[in-house]
């Protein structure tokens, strides 16, 4: 079990802003997961990985692929109070679910730096 959060690297978010957006995505995707996946993920220690994608288009494509695969997912859009305009898609949370199912969608992505 794991969860993946993918950040739109093109936005070049400051570290604090990125951390907040990643937290929103982690919680949002978790709430979209069925209770048995939530429980299994909690018991596994809540493993998660933060990855990056190159663009908004890629972010939406990853969300589409995750949803098509039956994975819990949530795209996060910023409220626009600080560094990006309201409604800007910043990241997508995928999972928790089985590692192989998530890797089928996100396995080629690189770690966020």
mmCIF file of N, CA, C and O in Angstrom:
data_model
loop_
_atom_site.group_PDB
_atom_site.id
_atom_site.type_symbol
_atom_site.label_atom_id
_atom_site.label_comp_id
_atom_site.label_asym_id
_atom_site.label_seq_id
_atom_site.Cartn_x
_atom_site.Cartn_y
_atom_site.Cartn_z
ATOM 1 N N UNK A 1 0.844 -1.186 0.000
ATOM 2 C CA UNK A 1 0.000 0.000 0.000
ATOM 3 C C UNK A 1 0.884 1.241 0.000
ATOM 4 O O UNK A 1 1.912 1.273 0.677
ATOM 5 N N UNK A 2 0.459 2.215 -0.775
ATOM 6 C CA UNK A 2 1.120 3.515 -0.727
ATOM 7 C C UNK A 2 0.197 4.569 -1.314
ATOM 8 O O UNK A 2 -0.836 4.257 -1.904
ATOM 9 N N UNK A 3 0.624 5.802 -1.151
ATOM 10 C CA UNK A 3 -0.037 6.945 -1.750
ATOM 11 C C UNK A 3 1.023 7.742 -2.479
ATOM 12 O O UNK A 3 2.181 7.791 -2.044
ATOM 13 N N UNK A 4 0.632 8.347 -3.601
ATOM 14 C CA UNK A 4 1.546 9.189 -4.370
ATOM 15 C C UNK A 4 0.895 10.551 -4.553
ATOM 16 O O UNK A 4 -0.296 10.638 -4.838
ATOM 17 N N UNK A 5 1.690 11.583 -4.379
ATOM 18 C CA UNK A 5 1.246 12.936 -4.701
ATOM 19 C C UNK A 5 2.168 13.436 -5.795
ATOM 20 O O UNK A 5 3.394 13.366 -5.675
ATOM 21 N N UNK A 6 1.558 13.922 -6.881
ATOM 22 C CA UNK A 6 2.326 14.429 -8.017
ATOM 23 C C UNK A 6 2.134 15.939 -8.077
ATOM 24 O O UNK A 6 1.004 16.432 -8.116
ATOM 25 N N UNK A 7 3.252 16.662 -8.082
ATOM 26 C CA UNK A 7 3.252 18.123 -8.091
ATOM 27 C C UNK A 7 3.568 18.624 -9.496
ATOM 28 O O UNK A 7 4.460 18.103 -10.170
ATOM 29 N N UNK A 8 2.841 19.659 -9.924
ATOM 30 C CA UNK A 8 3.120 20.320 -11.199
ATOM 31 C C UNK A 8 4.369 21.182 -11.024
ATOM 32 O O UNK A 8 4.315 22.284 -10.486
ATOM 33 N N UNK A 9 5.487 20.661 -11.478
ATOM 34 C CA UNK A 9 6.783 21.314 -11.284
ATOM 35 C C UNK A 9 6.877 22.651 -12.019
ATOM 36 O O UNK A 9 7.633 23.533 -11.614
ATOM 37 N N UNK A 10 6.106 22.837 -13.078
ATOM 38 C CA UNK A 10 6.160 24.078 -13.849
ATOM 39 C C UNK A 10 5.781 25.301 -13.009
ATOM 40 O O UNK A 10 6.184 26.419 -13.333
ATOM 41 N N UNK A 11 5.045 25.099 -11.937
ATOM 42 C CA UNK A 11 4.632 26.223 -11.091
ATOM 43 C C UNK A 11 5.758 26.754 -10.215
ATOM 44 O O UNK A 11 5.663 27.873 -9.706
ATOM 45 N N UNK A 12 6.810 25.973 -10.003
ATOM 46 C CA UNK A 12 7.945 26.379 -9.157
ATOM 47 C C UNK A 12 7.447 26.937 -7.820
ATOM 48 O O UNK A 12 7.827 28.029 -7.397
ATOM 49 N N UNK A 13 6.603 26.175 -7.147
ATOM 50 C CA UNK A 13 6.035 26.616 -5.873
ATOM 51 C C UNK A 13 7.120 26.739 -4.808
ATOM 52 O O UNK A 13 8.015 25.893 -4.734
ATOM 53 N N UNK A 14 7.033 27.762 -3.953
ATOM 54 C CA UNK A 14 7.948 27.837 -2.806
ATOM 55 C C UNK A 14 7.727 26.618 -1.906
ATOM 56 O O UNK A 14 6.630 26.052 -1.878
ATOM 57 N N UNK A 15 8.743 26.208 -1.152
ATOM 58 C CA UNK A 15 8.632 24.986 -0.345
ATOM 59 C C UNK A 15 7.420 24.935 0.576
ATOM 60 O O UNK A 15 6.750 23.905 0.673
ATOM 61 N N UNK A 16 7.112 26.015 1.258
ATOM 62 C CA UNK A 16 5.977 26.008 2.176
ATOM 63 C C UNK A 16 4.656 25.844 1.452
ATOM 64 O O UNK A 16 3.768 25.113 1.903
ATOM 65 N N UNK A 17 4.517 26.520 0.326
ATOM 66 C CA UNK A 17 3.300 26.420 -0.472
ATOM 67 C C UNK A 17 3.155 25.000 -1.007
ATOM 68 O O UNK A 17 2.063 24.427 -0.981
ATOM 69 N N UNK A 18 4.252 24.444 -1.502
ATOM 70 C CA UNK A 18 4.210 23.075 -2.018
ATOM 71 C C UNK A 18 3.824 22.101 -0.912
ATOM 72 O O UNK A 18 3.008 21.198 -1.142
ATOM 73 N N UNK A 19 4.371 22.269 0.266
ATOM 74 C CA UNK A 19 4.045 21.380 1.374
ATOM 75 C C UNK A 19 2.550 21.424 1.683
ATOM 76 O O UNK A 19 1.918 20.379 1.906
ATOM 77 N N UNK A 20 1.968 22.612 1.688
ATOM 78 C CA UNK A 20 0.537 22.739 1.960
ATOM 79 C C UNK A 20 -0.292 22.069 0.877
ATOM 80 O O UNK A 20 -1.272 21.365 1.171
ATOM 81 N N UNK A 21 0.084 22.250 -0.387
ATOM 82 C CA UNK A 21 -0.664 21.653 -1.490
ATOM 83 C C UNK A 21 -0.561 20.123 -1.464
ATOM 84 O O UNK A 21 -1.539 19.418 -1.706
ATOM 85 N N UNK A 22 0.627 19.613 -1.145
ATOM 86 C CA UNK A 22 0.818 18.165 -1.027
ATOM 87 C C UNK A 22 -0.047 17.612 0.104
ATOM 88 O O UNK A 22 -0.670 16.553 -0.043
ATOM 89 N N UNK A 23 -0.122 18.335 1.217
ATOM 90 C CA UNK A 23 -0.958 17.893 2.328
ATOM 91 C C UNK A 23 -2.423 17.854 1.924
ATOM 92 O O UNK A 23 -3.145 16.895 2.247
ATOM 93 N N UNK A 24 -2.884 18.871 1.195
ATOM 94 C CA UNK A 24 -4.274 18.871 0.703
ATOM 95 C C UNK A 24 -4.527 17.643 -0.169
ATOM 96 O O UNK A 24 -5.563 16.980 -0.049
ATOM 97 N N UNK A 25 -3.589 17.340 -1.063
ATOM 98 C CA UNK A 25 -3.765 16.209 -1.976
ATOM 99 C C UNK A 25 -3.765 14.877 -1.224
ATOM 100 O O UNK A 25 -4.537 13.974 -1.556
ATOM 101 N N UNK A 26 -2.908 14.748 -0.226
ATOM 102 C CA UNK A 26 -2.849 13.512 0.549
ATOM 103 C C UNK A 26 -4.170 13.266 1.268
ATOM 104 O O UNK A 26 -4.714 12.157 1.232
ATOM 105 N N UNK A 27 -4.705 14.295 1.900
ATOM 106 C CA UNK A 27 -5.968 14.154 2.624
ATOM 107 C C UNK A 27 -7.122 13.931 1.652
ATOM 108 O O UNK A 27 -7.965 13.049 1.857
ATOM 109 N N UNK A 28 -7.158 14.721 0.579
ATOM 110 C CA UNK A 28 -8.258 14.598 -0.377
ATOM 111 C C UNK A 28 -8.341 13.223 -1.012
ATOM 112 O O UNK A 28 -9.429 12.631 -1.107
ATOM 113 N N UNK A 29 -7.227 12.700 -1.462
ATOM 114 C CA UNK A 29 -7.220 11.372 -2.083
ATOM 115 C C UNK A 29 -7.581 10.305 -1.057
ATOM 116 O O UNK A 29 -8.320 9.359 -1.364
ATOM 117 N N UNK A 30 -7.083 10.439 0.158
ATOM 118 C CA UNK A 30 -7.422 9.482 1.221
ATOM 119 C C UNK A 30 -8.931 9.426 1.432
ATOM 120 O O UNK A 30 -9.515 8.349 1.553
ATOM 121 N N UNK A 31 -9.570 10.575 1.460
ATOM 122 C CA UNK A 31 -11.009 10.619 1.687
ATOM 123 C C UNK A 31 -11.797 10.004 0.534
ATOM 124 O O UNK A 31 -12.951 9.603 0.717
ATOM 125 N N UNK A 32 -11.187 9.899 -0.642
ATOM 126 C CA UNK A 32 -11.831 9.261 -1.793
ATOM 127 C C UNK A 32 -11.600 7.748 -1.831
ATOM 128 O O UNK A 32 -12.153 7.066 -2.684
ATOM 129 N N UNK A 33 -10.768 7.246 -0.930
ATOM 130 C CA UNK A 33 -10.455 5.812 -0.900
ATOM 131 C C UNK A 33 -11.503 5.066 -0.073
ATOM 132 O O UNK A 33 -12.011 5.595 0.917
ATOM 133 N N UNK A 34 -11.799 3.825 -0.458
ATOM 134 C CA UNK A 34 -12.728 3.033 0.348
ATOM 135 C C UNK A 34 -12.128 2.711 1.717
ATOM 136 O O UNK A 34 -10.902 2.667 1.876
ATOM 137 N N UNK A 35 -12.979 2.492 2.705
ATOM 138 C CA UNK A 35 -12.494 2.268 4.075
ATOM 139 C C UNK A 35 -11.458 1.155 4.200
ATOM 140 O O UNK A 35 -10.511 1.281 4.979
ATOM 141 N N UNK A 36 -11.607 0.070 3.435
ATOM 142 C CA UNK A 36 -10.637 -1.028 3.557
ATOM 143 C C UNK A 36 -9.253 -0.619 3.054
ATOM 144 O O UNK A 36 -8.237 -1.060 3.590
ATOM 145 N N UNK A 37 -9.192 0.245 2.033
ATOM 146 C CA UNK A 37 -7.889 0.748 1.552
ATOM 147 C C UNK A 37 -7.297 1.711 2.575
ATOM 148 O O UNK A 37 -6.088 1.697 2.831
ATOM 149 N N UNK A 38 -8.133 2.558 3.159
ATOM 150 C CA UNK A 38 -7.670 3.478 4.195
ATOM 151 C C UNK A 38 -7.059 2.697 5.352
ATOM 152 O O UNK A 38 -5.951 3.008 5.806
ATOM 153 N N UNK A 39 -7.768 1.694 5.817
ATOM 154 C CA UNK A 39 -7.305 0.894 6.954
ATOM 155 C C UNK A 39 -5.988 0.187 6.650
ATOM 156 O O UNK A 39 -5.051 0.208 7.463
ATOM 157 N N UNK A 40 -5.896 -0.430 5.471
ATOM 158 C CA UNK A 40 -4.668 -1.137 5.094
ATOM 159 C C UNK A 40 -3.492 -0.167 5.006
ATOM 160 O O UNK A 40 -2.371 -0.486 5.410
ATOM 161 N N UNK A 41 -3.737 1.021 4.495
ATOM 162 C CA UNK A 41 -2.690 2.035 4.370
ATOM 163 C C UNK A 41 -2.235 2.505 5.744
ATOM 164 O O UNK A 41 -1.039 2.643 6.005
ATOM 165 N N UNK A 42 -3.186 2.757 6.651
ATOM 166 C CA UNK A 42 -2.821 3.140 8.029
ATOM 167 C C UNK A 42 -1.964 2.065 8.672
ATOM 168 O O UNK A 42 -0.947 2.355 9.294
ATOM 169 N N UNK A 43 -2.364 0.799 8.512
ATOM 170 C CA UNK A 43 -1.630 -0.310 9.120
ATOM 171 C C UNK A 43 -0.235 -0.459 8.522
ATOM 172 O O UNK A 43 0.679 -0.937 9.201
ATOM 173 N N UNK A 44 -0.055 -0.046 7.267
ATOM 174 C CA UNK A 44 1.257 -0.128 6.612
ATOM 175 C C UNK A 44 2.165 1.040 6.990
ATOM 176 O O UNK A 44 3.313 1.099 6.552
ATOM 177 N N UNK A 45 1.662 1.980 7.789
ATOM 178 C CA UNK A 45 2.479 3.121 8.205
ATOM 179 C C UNK A 45 2.282 4.365 7.356
ATOM 180 O O UNK A 45 3.091 5.283 7.400
ATOM 181 N N UNK A 46 1.234 4.394 6.551
ATOM 182 C CA UNK A 46 0.885 5.524 5.683
ATOM 183 C C UNK A 46 2.006 5.919 4.718
ATOM 184 O O UNK A 46 2.340 7.099 4.578
ATOM 185 N N UNK A 47 2.617 4.957 4.006
ATOM 186 C CA UNK A 47 3.696 5.313 3.085
ATOM 187 C C UNK A 47 3.193 6.191 1.950
ATOM 188 O O UNK A 47 2.117 5.965 1.400
ATOM 189 N N UNK A 48 3.999 7.185 1.640
ATOM 190 C CA UNK A 48 3.669 8.088 0.540
ATOM 191 C C UNK A 48 4.938 8.581 -0.124
ATOM 192 O O UNK A 48 6.000 8.614 0.492
ATOM 193 N N UNK A 49 4.805 8.961 -1.388
ATOM 194 C CA UNK A 49 5.927 9.461 -2.179
ATOM 195 C C UNK A 49 5.447 10.716 -2.901
ATOM 196 O O UNK A 49 4.310 10.756 -3.385
ATOM 197 N N UNK A 50 6.304 11.727 -2.987
ATOM 198 C CA UNK A 50 5.973 12.944 -3.719
ATOM 199 C C UNK A 50 6.799 12.961 -4.998
ATOM 200 O O UNK A 50 8.032 12.924 -4.965
ATOM 201 N N UNK A 51 6.092 12.989 -6.118
ATOM 202 C CA UNK A 51 6.701 12.963 -7.446
ATOM 203 C C UNK A 51 6.407 14.264 -8.175
ATOM 204 O O UNK A 51 5.651 15.100 -7.690
ATOM 205 N N UNK A 52 6.992 14.415 -9.351
ATOM 206 C CA UNK A 52 6.785 15.645 -10.129
ATOM 207 C C UNK A 52 6.376 15.328 -11.556
ATOM 208 O O UNK A 52 6.753 14.284 -12.104
ATOM 209 N N UNK A 53 5.629 16.246 -12.120
ATOM 210 C CA UNK A 53 5.312 16.189 -13.543
ATOM 211 C C UNK A 53 5.631 17.557 -14.135
ATOM 212 O O UNK A 53 5.826 18.532 -13.407
ATOM 213 N N UNK A 54 5.666 17.625 -15.449
ATOM 214 C CA UNK A 54 6.173 18.820 -16.119
ATOM 215 C C UNK A 54 5.138 19.901 -16.372
ATOM 216 O O UNK A 54 5.500 21.046 -16.604
ATOM 217 N N UNK A 55 3.845 19.556 -16.339
ATOM 218 C CA UNK A 55 2.859 20.543 -16.778
ATOM 219 C C UNK A 55 1.477 20.257 -16.210
ATOM 220 O O UNK A 55 1.203 19.160 -15.715
ATOM 221 N N UNK A 56 0.608 21.230 -16.355
ATOM 222 C CA UNK A 56 -0.792 21.065 -15.969
ATOM 223 C C UNK A 56 -1.452 19.972 -16.799
ATOM 224 O O UNK A 56 -2.215 19.159 -16.271
ATOM 225 N N UNK A 57 -1.142 19.941 -18.082
ATOM 226 C CA UNK A 57 -1.720 18.909 -18.953
ATOM 227 C C UNK A 57 -1.332 17.512 -18.480
ATOM 228 O O UNK A 57 -2.167 16.596 -18.449
ATOM 229 N N UNK A 58 -0.072 17.337 -18.098
ATOM 230 C CA UNK A 58 0.382 16.033 -17.606
ATOM 231 C C UNK A 58 -0.293 15.692 -16.281
ATOM 232 O O UNK A 58 -0.670 14.538 -16.040
ATOM 233 N N UNK A 59 -0.481 16.687 -15.422
ATOM 234 C CA UNK A 59 -1.154 16.480 -14.153
ATOM 235 C C UNK A 59 -2.572 15.940 -14.380
ATOM 236 O O UNK A 59 -2.980 14.952 -13.773
ATOM 237 N N UNK A 60 -3.301 16.575 -15.294
ATOM 238 C CA UNK A 60 -4.667 16.129 -15.581
ATOM 239 C C UNK A 60 -4.689 14.752 -16.241
ATOM 240 O O UNK A 60 -5.588 13.952 -15.978
ATOM 241 N N UNK A 61 -3.704 14.459 -17.055
ATOM 242 C CA UNK A 61 -3.640 13.135 -17.683
ATOM 243 C C UNK A 61 -3.379 12.054 -16.637
ATOM 244 O O UNK A 61 -3.971 10.970 -16.692
ATOM 245 N N UNK A 62 -2.527 12.330 -15.677
ATOM 246 C CA UNK A 62 -2.279 11.375 -14.592
ATOM 247 C C UNK A 62 -3.544 11.153 -13.774
ATOM 248 O O UNK A 62 -3.871 10.012 -13.421
ATOM 249 N N UNK A 63 -4.263 12.216 -13.481
ATOM 250 C CA UNK A 63 -5.524 12.084 -12.740
ATOM 251 C C UNK A 63 -6.515 11.252 -13.537
ATOM 252 O O UNK A 63 -7.194 10.382 -12.977
ATOM 253 N N UNK A 64 -6.586 11.481 -14.837
ATOM 254 C CA UNK A 64 -7.497 10.721 -15.690
ATOM 255 C C UNK A 64 -7.135 9.245 -15.682
ATOM 256 O O UNK A 64 -8.000 8.372 -15.546
ATOM 257 N N UNK A 65 -5.840 8.949 -15.819
ATOM 258 C CA UNK A 65 -5.386 7.554 -15.816
ATOM 259 C C UNK A 65 -5.672 6.879 -14.474
ATOM 260 O O UNK A 65 -6.084 5.716 -14.432
ATOM 261 N N UNK A 66 -5.449 7.594 -13.388
ATOM 262 C CA UNK A 66 -5.706 7.033 -12.053
ATOM 263 C C UNK A 66 -7.189 6.708 -11.901
ATOM 264 O O UNK A 66 -7.548 5.610 -11.450
ATOM 265 N N UNK A 67 -8.030 7.630 -12.279
ATOM 266 C CA UNK A 67 -9.469 7.404 -12.153
ATOM 267 C C UNK A 67 -9.930 6.270 -13.060
ATOM 268 O O UNK A 67 -10.750 5.442 -12.657
ATOM 269 N N UNK A 68 -9.375 6.191 -14.272
ATOM 270 C CA UNK A 68 -9.725 5.108 -15.195
ATOM 271 C C UNK A 68 -9.306 3.749 -14.637
ATOM 272 O O UNK A 68 -9.961 2.734 -14.911
ATOM 273 N N UNK A 69 -8.234 3.732 -13.841
ATOM 274 C CA UNK A 69 -7.753 2.494 -13.226
ATOM 275 C C UNK A 69 -8.498 2.168 -11.930
ATOM 276 O O UNK A 69 -8.197 1.166 -11.281
ATOM 277 N N UNK A 70 -9.425 3.028 -11.538
ATOM 278 C CA UNK A 70 -10.184 2.783 -10.316
ATOM 279 C C UNK A 70 -9.445 3.175 -9.046
ATOM 280 O O UNK A 70 -9.798 2.715 -7.965
ATOM 281 N N UNK A 71 -8.436 4.011 -9.183
ATOM 282 C CA UNK A 71 -7.669 4.467 -8.024
ATOM 283 C C UNK A 71 -8.308 5.717 -7.428
ATOM 284 O O UNK A 71 -8.789 6.574 -8.176
ATOM 285 N N UNK A 72 -8.287 5.849 -6.104
ATOM 286 C CA UNK A 72 -8.753 7.107 -5.521
ATOM 287 C C UNK A 72 -7.802 8.224 -5.930
ATOM 288 O O UNK A 72 -6.580 8.046 -5.911
ATOM 289 N N UNK A 73 -8.355 9.348 -6.338
ATOM 290 C CA UNK A 73 -7.513 10.462 -6.788
ATOM 291 C C UNK A 73 -8.239 11.776 -6.552
ATOM 292 O O UNK A 73 -9.471 11.833 -6.550
ATOM 293 N N UNK A 74 -7.453 12.834 -6.377
ATOM 294 C CA UNK A 74 -8.019 14.167 -6.247
ATOM 295 C C UNK A 74 -7.021 15.194 -6.757
ATOM 296 O O UNK A 74 -5.873 15.229 -6.309
ATOM 297 N N UNK A 75 -7.467 16.016 -7.710
ATOM 298 C CA UNK A 75 -6.677 17.150 -8.184
ATOM 299 C C UNK A 75 -6.932 18.317 -7.233
ATOM 300 O O UNK A 75 -8.080 18.607 -6.888
ATOM 301 N N UNK A 76 -5.864 18.963 -6.820
ATOM 302 C CA UNK A 76 -5.964 20.110 -5.918
ATOM 303 C C UNK A 76 -5.832 21.394 -6.729
ATOM 304 O O UNK A 76 -4.901 21.551 -7.513
ATOM 305 N N UNK A 77 -6.785 22.284 -6.504
ATOM 306 C CA UNK A 77 -6.763 23.616 -7.126
ATOM 307 C C UNK A 77 -6.572 24.643 -6.011
ATOM 308 O O UNK A 77 -7.284 24.610 -5.020
ATOM 309 N N UNK A 78 -5.624 25.539 -6.223
ATOM 310 C CA UNK A 78 -5.289 26.509 -5.192
ATOM 311 C C UNK A 78 -6.406 27.534 -4.987
ATOM 312 O O UNK A 78 -7.132 27.873 -5.919
ATOM 313 N N UNK A 79 -6.508 28.030 -3.763
ATOM 314 C CA UNK A 79 -7.510 29.038 -3.419
ATOM 315 C C UNK A 79 -7.111 30.433 -3.905
ATOM 316 O O UNK A 79 -7.941 31.341 -3.936
ATOM 317 N N UNK A 80 -5.856 30.620 -4.277
ATOM 318 C CA UNK A 80 -5.422 31.891 -4.845
ATOM 319 C C UNK A 80 -5.101 32.977 -3.837
ATOM 320 O O UNK A 80 -5.075 34.157 -4.183
ATOM 321 N N UNK A 81 -4.813 32.611 -2.617
ATOM 322 C CA UNK A 81 -4.535 33.620 -1.591
ATOM 323 C C UNK A 81 -3.077 34.064 -1.536
ATOM 324 O O UNK A 81 -2.761 35.057 -0.877
ATOM 325 N N UNK A 82 -2.182 33.323 -2.201
ATOM 326 C CA UNK A 82 -0.757 33.672 -2.085
ATOM 327 C C UNK A 82 -0.074 33.744 -3.442
ATOM 328 O O UNK A 82 -0.155 34.757 -4.109
ATOM 329 N N UNK A 83 0.564 32.669 -3.892
ATOM 330 C CA UNK A 83 1.501 32.767 -5.011
ATOM 331 C C UNK A 83 0.962 32.395 -6.389
ATOM 332 O O UNK A 83 1.602 32.704 -7.384
ATOM 333 N N UNK A 84 -0.183 31.735 -6.469
ATOM 334 C CA UNK A 84 -0.759 31.394 -7.778
ATOM 335 C C UNK A 84 -2.215 31.835 -7.812
ATOM 336 O O UNK A 84 -2.849 32.052 -6.771
ATOM 337 N N UNK A 85 -2.747 31.960 -9.002
ATOM 338 C CA UNK A 85 -4.128 32.408 -9.181
ATOM 339 C C UNK A 85 -5.120 31.368 -8.664
ATOM 340 O O UNK A 85 -4.844 30.161 -8.683
ATOM 341 N N UNK A 86 -6.260 31.844 -8.224
ATOM 342 C CA UNK A 86 -7.327 30.959 -7.756
ATOM 343 C C UNK A 86 -7.679 29.963 -8.852
ATOM 344 O O UNK A 86 -7.795 30.322 -10.025
ATOM 345 N N UNK A 87 -7.817 28.698 -8.445
ATOM 346 C CA UNK A 87 -8.190 27.641 -9.383
ATOM 347 C C UNK A 87 -7.024 26.950 -10.059
ATOM 348 O O UNK A 87 -7.229 25.979 -10.792
ATOM 349 N N UNK A 88 -5.802 27.414 -9.811
ATOM 350 C CA UNK A 88 -4.634 26.790 -10.432
ATOM 351 C C UNK A 88 -4.458 25.366 -9.917
ATOM 352 O O UNK A 88 -4.364 25.144 -8.708
ATOM 353 N N UNK A 89 -4.417 24.360 -10.829
ATOM 354 C CA UNK A 89 -4.164 22.989 -10.386
ATOM 355 C C UNK A 89 -2.696 22.830 -9.994
ATOM 356 O O UNK A 89 -1.808 23.081 -10.795
ATOM 357 N N UNK A 90 -2.462 22.434 -8.751
ATOM 358 C CA UNK A 90 -1.095 22.356 -8.243
ATOM 359 C C UNK A 90 -0.569 20.929 -8.152
ATOM 360 O O UNK A 90 0.619 20.698 -8.366
ATOM 361 N N UNK A 91 -1.438 19.992 -7.783
ATOM 362 C CA UNK A 91 -0.990 18.615 -7.612
ATOM 363 C C UNK A 91 -2.176 17.671 -7.644
ATOM 364 O O UNK A 91 -3.332 18.101 -7.618
ATOM 365 N N UNK A 92 -1.860 16.383 -7.721
ATOM 366 C CA UNK A 92 -2.882 15.350 -7.662
ATOM 367 C C UNK A 92 -2.435 14.298 -6.653
ATOM 368 O O UNK A 92 -1.275 13.890 -6.656
ATOM 369 N N UNK A 93 -3.346 13.919 -5.794
ATOM 370 C CA UNK A 93 -3.112 12.817 -4.868
ATOM 371 C C UNK A 93 -3.700 11.552 -5.459
ATOM 372 O O UNK A 93 -4.825 11.577 -5.982
ATOM 373 N N UNK A 94 -2.955 10.471 -5.417
ATOM 374 C CA UNK A 94 -3.399 9.174 -5.944
ATOM 375 C C UNK A 94 -3.179 8.119 -4.867
ATOM 376 O O UNK A 94 -2.079 7.953 -4.369
ATOM 377 N N UNK A 95 -4.238 7.411 -4.530
ATOM 378 C CA UNK A 95 -4.161 6.377 -3.512
ATOM 379 C C UNK A 95 -4.622 6.903 -2.173
ATOM 380 O O UNK A 95 -5.021 8.063 -2.068
ATOM 381 N N UNK A 96 -4.609 6.054 -1.196
ATOM 382 C CA UNK A 96 -3.841 4.829 -1.087
ATOM 383 C C UNK A 96 -4.462 3.652 -1.836
ATOM 384 O O UNK A 96 -5.668 3.525 -1.951
ATOM 385 N N UNK A 97 -3.558 2.825 -2.325
ATOM 386 C CA UNK A 97 -3.931 1.588 -3.001
ATOM 387 C C UNK A 97 -2.690 0.713 -3.065
ATOM 388 O O UNK A 97 -1.635 1.089 -2.560
ATOM 389 N N UNK A 98 -2.839 -0.420 -3.719
ATOM 390 C CA UNK A 98 -1.717 -1.347 -3.863
ATOM 391 C C UNK A 98 -0.613 -0.706 -4.699
ATOM 392 O O UNK A 98 -0.876 -0.013 -5.679
ATOM 393 N N UNK A 99 0.619 -0.970 -4.308
ATOM 394 C CA UNK A 99 1.783 -0.351 -4.947
ATOM 395 C C UNK A 99 1.793 -0.581 -6.451
ATOM 396 O O UNK A 99 1.985 0.359 -7.226
ATOM 397 N N UNK A 100 1.577 -1.802 -6.895
ATOM 398 C CA UNK A 100 1.642 -2.106 -8.328
ATOM 399 C C UNK A 100 0.587 -1.343 -9.111
ATOM 400 O O UNK A 100 0.836 -0.904 -10.243
ATOM 401 N N UNK A 101 -0.594 -1.157 -8.535
ATOM 402 C CA UNK A 101 -1.665 -0.428 -9.225
ATOM 403 C C UNK A 101 -1.311 1.049 -9.382
ATOM 404 O O UNK A 101 -1.552 1.641 -10.424
ATOM 405 N N UNK A 102 -0.713 1.627 -8.357
ATOM 406 C CA UNK A 102 -0.308 3.033 -8.439
ATOM 407 C C UNK A 102 0.892 3.191 -9.359
ATOM 408 O O UNK A 102 0.946 4.111 -10.184
ATOM 409 N N UNK A 103 1.866 2.280 -9.254
ATOM 410 C CA UNK A 103 3.050 2.357 -10.113
ATOM 411 C C UNK A 103 2.706 2.224 -11.590
ATOM 412 O O UNK A 103 3.424 2.754 -12.442
ATOM 413 N N UNK A 104 1.618 1.542 -11.912
ATOM 414 C CA UNK A 104 1.199 1.431 -13.310
ATOM 415 C C UNK A 104 0.870 2.797 -13.900
ATOM 416 O O UNK A 104 0.999 3.017 -15.105
ATOM 417 N N UNK A 105 0.474 3.741 -13.053
ATOM 418 C CA UNK A 105 0.145 5.094 -13.509
ATOM 419 C C UNK A 105 1.317 6.048 -13.305
ATOM 420 O O UNK A 105 1.599 6.882 -14.163
ATOM 421 N N UNK A 106 2.051 5.925 -12.200
ATOM 422 C CA UNK A 106 3.049 6.931 -11.829
ATOM 423 C C UNK A 106 4.496 6.430 -11.858
ATOM 424 O O UNK A 106 5.407 7.204 -11.561
ATOM 425 N N UNK A 107 4.700 5.168 -12.226
ATOM 426 C CA UNK A 107 6.019 4.558 -12.113
ATOM 427 C C UNK A 107 7.136 5.217 -12.904
ATOM 428 O O UNK A 107 8.302 5.090 -12.540
ATOM 429 N N UNK A 108 6.817 5.959 -13.955
ATOM 430 C CA UNK A 108 7.857 6.581 -14.773
ATOM 431 C C UNK A 108 8.225 7.998 -14.288
ATOM 432 O O UNK A 108 9.165 8.590 -14.808
ATOM 433 N N UNK A 109 7.518 8.497 -13.289
ATOM 434 C CA UNK A 109 7.771 9.857 -12.807
ATOM 435 C C UNK A 109 8.974 9.907 -11.884
ATOM 436 O O UNK A 109 9.317 8.920 -11.241
ATOM 437 N N UNK A 110 9.561 11.091 -11.772
ATOM 438 C CA UNK A 110 10.733 11.306 -10.912
ATOM 439 C C UNK A 110 10.299 11.904 -9.570
ATOM 440 O O UNK A 110 9.276 12.578 -9.484
ATOM 441 N N UNK A 111 11.137 11.676 -8.550
ATOM 442 C CA UNK A 111 10.879 12.259 -7.237
ATOM 443 C C UNK A 111 10.914 13.774 -7.301
ATOM 444 O O UNK A 111 11.702 14.363 -8.059
ATOM 445 N N UNK A 112 10.073 14.396 -6.472
ATOM 446 C CA UNK A 112 10.106 15.857 -6.354
ATOM 447 C C UNK A 112 11.408 16.252 -5.692
ATOM 448 O O UNK A 112 11.892 15.565 -4.802
ATOM 449 N N UNK A 113 11.983 17.328 -6.131
ATOM 450 C CA UNK A 113 13.247 17.776 -5.527
ATOM 451 C C UNK A 113 13.091 19.060 -4.793
ATOM 452 O O UNK A 113 12.159 19.735 -4.837
#
